[in-house]
Amino acid sequence: MLTGLNHLTLAVTDLQRSLGLYVELLGFRLRARWASGAYLELGELWLCLSVDASRSTVSGPDYTHYAFSLAQADFAAFAAQAAAHGVKEWKSNRSEGDSFYFLDPDGHRLEAHVGTLESRLAQCRLQPYAGMEFFD
């Protein structure tokens, strides 16, 4: 049976440019690199960047994104550093907990989020989404 998220693989068009964002800005640790990819680590998260020339930089209209945890005390500094790095925001936060939604160099939708599933569920219990059910 599945036990959790194993790894994420993101198609990128320029490995060095992407490493700049993921290592320098987001704090991933570079574990291995090769001509067409790299393995990175952040806590328990394993991320693979894989060069794919067919990757489009045009974002689709969907809400698919990858969220990383961030402490409340670090949120403002992170958002300022990301803005200084020139990242593009793709969404404004409208949910529980501070979030900074931004694009990586290849248009992957990312989020730095303060909060946990438990804090989100607690807020949803106060103001549930339409038709929301809880399973405790």
PDB file of C-alpha atoms in Angstrom:
ATOM      1  CA  MET A   1       0.000   0.000   0.000  1.00  0.00           C
ATOM      2  CA  LEU A   2       1.041   3.592  -0.549  1.00  0.00           C
ATOM      3  CA  THR A   3       2.553   5.293   2.486  1.00  0.00           C
ATOM      4  CA  GLY A   4       3.069   8.892   1.362  1.00  0.00           C
ATOM      5  CA  LEU A   5       4.644  11.125  -1.242  1.00  0.00           C
ATOM      6  CA  ASN A   6       7.843   9.554  -2.590  1.00  0.00           C
ATOM      7  CA  HIS A   7       9.232  12.275  -4.843  1.00  0.00           C
ATOM      8  CA  LEU A   8       8.311  15.019  -7.284  1.00  0.00           C
ATOM      9  CA  THR A   9       9.769  15.217 -10.789  1.00  0.00           C
ATOM     10  CA  LEU A  10       9.503  18.551 -12.577  1.00  0.00           C
ATOM     11  CA  ALA A  11      10.284  18.988 -16.276  1.00  0.00           C
ATOM     12  CA  VAL A  12      12.549  22.023 -16.734  1.00  0.00           C
ATOM     13  CA  THR A  13      14.006  23.784 -19.774  1.00  0.00           C
ATOM     14  CA  ASP A  14      17.189  25.202 -18.202  1.00  0.00           C
ATOM     15  CA  LEU A  15      18.723  23.130 -15.414  1.00  0.00           C
ATOM     16  CA  GLN A  16      21.114  25.825 -14.135  1.00  0.00           C
ATOM     17  CA  ARG A  17      18.357  28.434 -13.982  1.00  0.00           C
ATOM     18  CA  SER A  18      16.091  26.063 -12.070  1.00  0.00           C
ATOM     19  CA  LEU A  19      18.883  25.058  -9.689  1.00  0.00           C
ATOM     20  CA  GLY A  20      19.337  28.750  -8.950  1.00  0.00           C
ATOM     21  CA  LEU A  21      15.763  29.000  -7.733  1.00  0.00           C
ATOM     22  CA  TYR A  22      15.475  25.684  -5.914  1.00  0.00           C
ATOM     23  CA  VAL A  23      18.915  25.750  -4.249  1.00  0.00           C
ATOM     24  CA  GLU A  24      19.654  29.446  -3.776  1.00  0.00           C
ATOM     25  CA  LEU A  25      16.168  30.791  -3.025  1.00  0.00           C
ATOM     26  CA  LEU A  26      14.196  27.833  -1.694  1.00  0.00           C
ATOM     27  CA  GLY A  27      17.051  26.150   0.208  1.00  0.00           C
ATOM     28  CA  PHE A  28      16.988  22.698  -1.386  1.00  0.00           C
ATOM     29  CA  ARG A  29      20.183  20.667  -0.963  1.00  0.00           C
ATOM     30  CA  LEU A  30      21.703  19.475  -4.228  1.00  0.00           C
ATOM     31  CA  ARG A  31      22.368  15.724  -3.906  1.00  0.00           C
ATOM     32  CA  ALA A  32      23.304  14.790  -7.500  1.00  0.00           C
ATOM     33  CA  ARG A  33      23.417  16.444 -10.903  1.00  0.00           C
ATOM     34  CA  TRP A  34      23.899  15.146 -14.443  1.00  0.00           C
ATOM     35  CA  ALA A  35      23.667  16.610 -17.946  1.00  0.00           C
ATOM     36  CA  SER A  36      19.889  16.389 -18.091  1.00  0.00           C
ATOM     37  CA  GLY A  37      18.810  16.530 -14.470  1.00  0.00           C
ATOM     38  CA  ALA A  38      19.417  16.814 -10.768  1.00  0.00           C
ATOM     39  CA  TYR A  39      18.266  15.313  -7.481  1.00  0.00           C
ATOM     40  CA  LEU A  40      17.558  17.703  -4.635  1.00  0.00           C
ATOM     41  CA  GLU A  41      16.393  17.302  -1.064  1.00  0.00           C
ATOM     42  CA  LEU A  42      14.450  19.467   1.364  1.00  0.00           C
ATOM     43  CA  GLY A  43      13.729  17.749   4.664  1.00  0.00           C
ATOM     44  CA  GLU A  44      12.055  14.493   3.680  1.00  0.00           C
ATOM     45  CA  LEU A  45      11.150  15.752   0.209  1.00  0.00           C
ATOM     46  CA  TRP A  46      13.026  14.332  -2.783  1.00  0.00           C
ATOM     47  CA  LEU A  47      12.800  16.473  -5.901  1.00  0.00           C
ATOM     48  CA  CYS A  48      14.024  15.559  -9.380  1.00  0.00           C
ATOM     49  CA  LEU A  49      14.545  18.268 -11.996  1.00  0.00           C
ATOM     50  CA  SER A  50      14.588  16.715 -15.454  1.00  0.00           C
ATOM     51  CA  VAL A  51      15.452  18.655 -18.616  1.00  0.00           C
ATOM     52  CA  ASP A  52      12.648  18.416 -21.163  1.00  0.00           C
ATOM     53  CA  ALA A  53      12.854  20.773 -24.130  1.00  0.00           C
ATOM     54  CA  SER A  54       9.159  20.253 -24.846  1.00  0.00           C
ATOM     55  CA  ARG A  55       8.184  21.820 -21.514  1.00  0.00           C
ATOM     56  CA  SER A  56       5.927  24.779 -22.163  1.00  0.00           C
ATOM     57  CA  THR A  57       6.317  27.915 -20.074  1.00  0.00           C
ATOM     58  CA  VAL A  58       2.630  28.684 -20.556  1.00  0.00           C
ATOM     59  CA  SER A  59       0.695  27.840 -17.410  1.00  0.00           C
ATOM     60  CA  GLY A  60      -2.570  26.014 -17.779  1.00  0.00           C
ATOM     61  CA  PRO A  61      -5.759  27.262 -16.201  1.00  0.00           C
ATOM     62  CA  ASP A  62      -5.845  24.614 -13.473  1.00  0.00           C
ATOM     63  CA  TYR A  63      -4.987  24.882  -9.773  1.00  0.00           C
ATOM     64  CA  THR A  64      -2.293  22.178  -9.749  1.00  0.00           C
ATOM     65  CA  HIS A  65       0.628  23.341  -7.617  1.00  0.00           C
ATOM     66  CA  TYR A  66       3.258  22.171  -5.151  1.00  0.00           C
ATOM     67  CA  ALA A  67       3.277  23.639  -1.650  1.00  0.00           C
ATOM     68  CA  PHE A  68       6.218  23.815   0.722  1.00  0.00           C
ATOM     69  CA  SER A  69       5.982  24.437   4.463  1.00  0.00           C
ATOM     70  CA  LEU A  70       7.208  27.697   5.922  1.00  0.00           C
ATOM     71  CA  ALA A  71       7.277  28.978   9.518  1.00  0.00           C
ATOM     72  CA  GLN A  72       5.196  32.076  10.244  1.00  0.00           C
ATOM     73  CA  ALA A  73       8.301  33.880  11.523  1.00  0.00           C
ATOM     74  CA  ASP A  74      10.003  33.369   8.148  1.00  0.00           C
ATOM     75  CA  PHE A  75       7.092  34.282   5.884  1.00  0.00           C
ATOM     76  CA  ALA A  76       7.669  38.017   5.346  1.00  0.00           C
ATOM     77  CA  ALA A  77      11.401  37.577   4.759  1.00  0.00           C
ATOM     78  CA  PHE A  78      10.761  34.749   2.301  1.00  0.00           C
ATOM     79  CA  ALA A  79       8.204  36.753   0.332  1.00  0.00           C
ATOM     80  CA  ALA A  80      10.594  39.722   0.166  1.00  0.00           C
ATOM     81  CA  GLN A  81      13.500  37.513  -0.911  1.00  0.00           C
ATOM     82  CA  ALA A  82      11.364  35.850  -3.577  1.00  0.00           C
ATOM     83  CA  ALA A  83      10.278  39.237  -4.926  1.00  0.00           C
ATOM     84  CA  ALA A  84      13.922  40.372  -4.986  1.00  0.00           C
ATOM     85  CA  HIS A  85      14.746  37.166  -6.894  1.00  0.00           C
ATOM     86  CA  GLY A  86      12.229  38.245  -9.535  1.00  0.00           C
ATOM     87  CA  VAL A  87       9.761  35.396  -9.189  1.00  0.00           C
ATOM     88  CA  LYS A  88       6.294  35.932 -10.613  1.00  0.00           C
ATOM     89  CA  GLU A  89       3.251  35.525  -8.371  1.00  0.00           C
ATOM     90  CA  TRP A  90       0.425  33.504  -9.938  1.00  0.00           C
ATOM     91  CA  LYS A  91      -2.268  33.834  -7.264  1.00  0.00           C
ATOM     92  CA  SER A  92      -3.175  35.909  -4.241  1.00  0.00           C
ATOM     93  CA  ASN A  93      -3.789  34.099  -0.977  1.00  0.00           C
ATOM     94  CA  ARG A  94      -7.442  33.778   0.048  1.00  0.00           C
ATOM     95  CA  SER A  95      -7.278  30.851   2.463  1.00  0.00           C
ATOM     96  CA  GLU A  96      -6.212  30.042   6.001  1.00  0.00           C
ATOM     97  CA  GLY A  97      -2.559  30.652   6.780  1.00  0.00           C
ATOM     98  CA  ASP A  98      -0.169  32.920   4.945  1.00  0.00           C
ATOM     99  CA  SER A  99       0.747  31.709   1.466  1.00  0.00           C
ATOM    100  CA  PHE A 100       2.981  33.063  -1.258  1.00  0.00           C
ATOM    101  CA  TYR A 101       2.069  31.593  -4.668  1.00  0.00           C
ATOM    102  CA  PHE A 102       4.827  31.870  -7.287  1.00  0.00           C
ATOM    103  CA  LEU A 103       6.129  30.364 -10.516  1.00  0.00           C
ATOM    104  CA  ASP A 104       9.481  28.660 -11.008  1.00  0.00           C
ATOM    105  CA  PRO A 105      11.465  29.468 -14.178  1.00  0.00           C
ATOM    106  CA  ASP A 106       9.497  26.877 -16.177  1.00  0.00           C
ATOM    107  CA  GLY A 107       6.066  27.958 -15.020  1.00  0.00           C
ATOM    108  CA  HIS A 108       5.544  25.262 -12.367  1.00  0.00           C
ATOM    109  CA  ARG A 109       3.123  26.616  -9.811  1.00  0.00           C
ATOM    110  CA  LEU A 110       4.617  26.661  -6.328  1.00  0.00           C
ATOM    111  CA  GLU A 111       3.421  27.834  -2.930  1.00  0.00           C
ATOM    112  CA  ALA A 112       5.170  28.629   0.335  1.00  0.00           C
ATOM    113  CA  HIS A 113       2.518  28.001   3.013  1.00  0.00           C
ATOM    114  CA  VAL A 114       2.311  28.661   6.732  1.00  0.00           C
ATOM    115  CA  GLY A 115       0.081  26.049   8.316  1.00  0.00           C
ATOM    116  CA  THR A 116      -0.724  22.374   8.353  1.00  0.00           C
ATOM    117  CA  LEU A 117      -3.569  20.138   7.311  1.00  0.00           C
ATOM    118  CA  GLU A 118      -4.845  20.339  10.893  1.00  0.00           C
ATOM    119  CA  SER A 119      -4.879  24.148  10.914  1.00  0.00           C
ATOM    120  CA  ARG A 120      -6.667  24.144   7.539  1.00  0.00           C
ATOM    121  CA  LEU A 121      -9.283  21.674   8.768  1.00  0.00           C
ATOM    122  CA  ALA A 122      -9.834  23.692  11.947  1.00  0.00           C
ATOM    123  CA  GLN A 123     -10.569  26.785   9.833  1.00  0.00           C
ATOM    124  CA  CYS A 124     -12.785  24.770   7.494  1.00  0.00           C
ATOM    125  CA  ARG A 125     -14.799  23.528  10.454  1.00  0.00           C
ATOM    126  CA  LEU A 126     -15.528  27.195  11.236  1.00  0.00           C
ATOM    127  CA  GLN A 127     -16.245  28.103   7.604  1.00  0.00           C
ATOM    128  CA  PRO A 128     -16.705  24.927   5.535  1.00  0.00           C
ATOM    129  CA  TYR A 129     -16.537  24.906   1.753  1.00  0.00           C
ATOM    130  CA  ALA A 130     -19.842  24.187  -0.010  1.00  0.00           C
ATOM    131  CA  GLY A 131     -20.795  20.546   0.525  1.00  0.00           C
ATOM    132  CA  MET A 132     -17.746  19.856   2.725  1.00  0.00           C
ATOM    133  CA  GLU A 133     -17.679  16.686   4.837  1.00  0.00           C
ATOM    134  CA  PHE A 134     -15.163  15.789   7.553  1.00  0.00           C
ATOM    135  CA  PHE A 135     -13.915  12.284   8.281  1.00  0.00           C
ATOM    136  CA  ASP A 136     -12.308  11.969  11.708  1.00  0.00           C
TER     137      ASP A 136
END
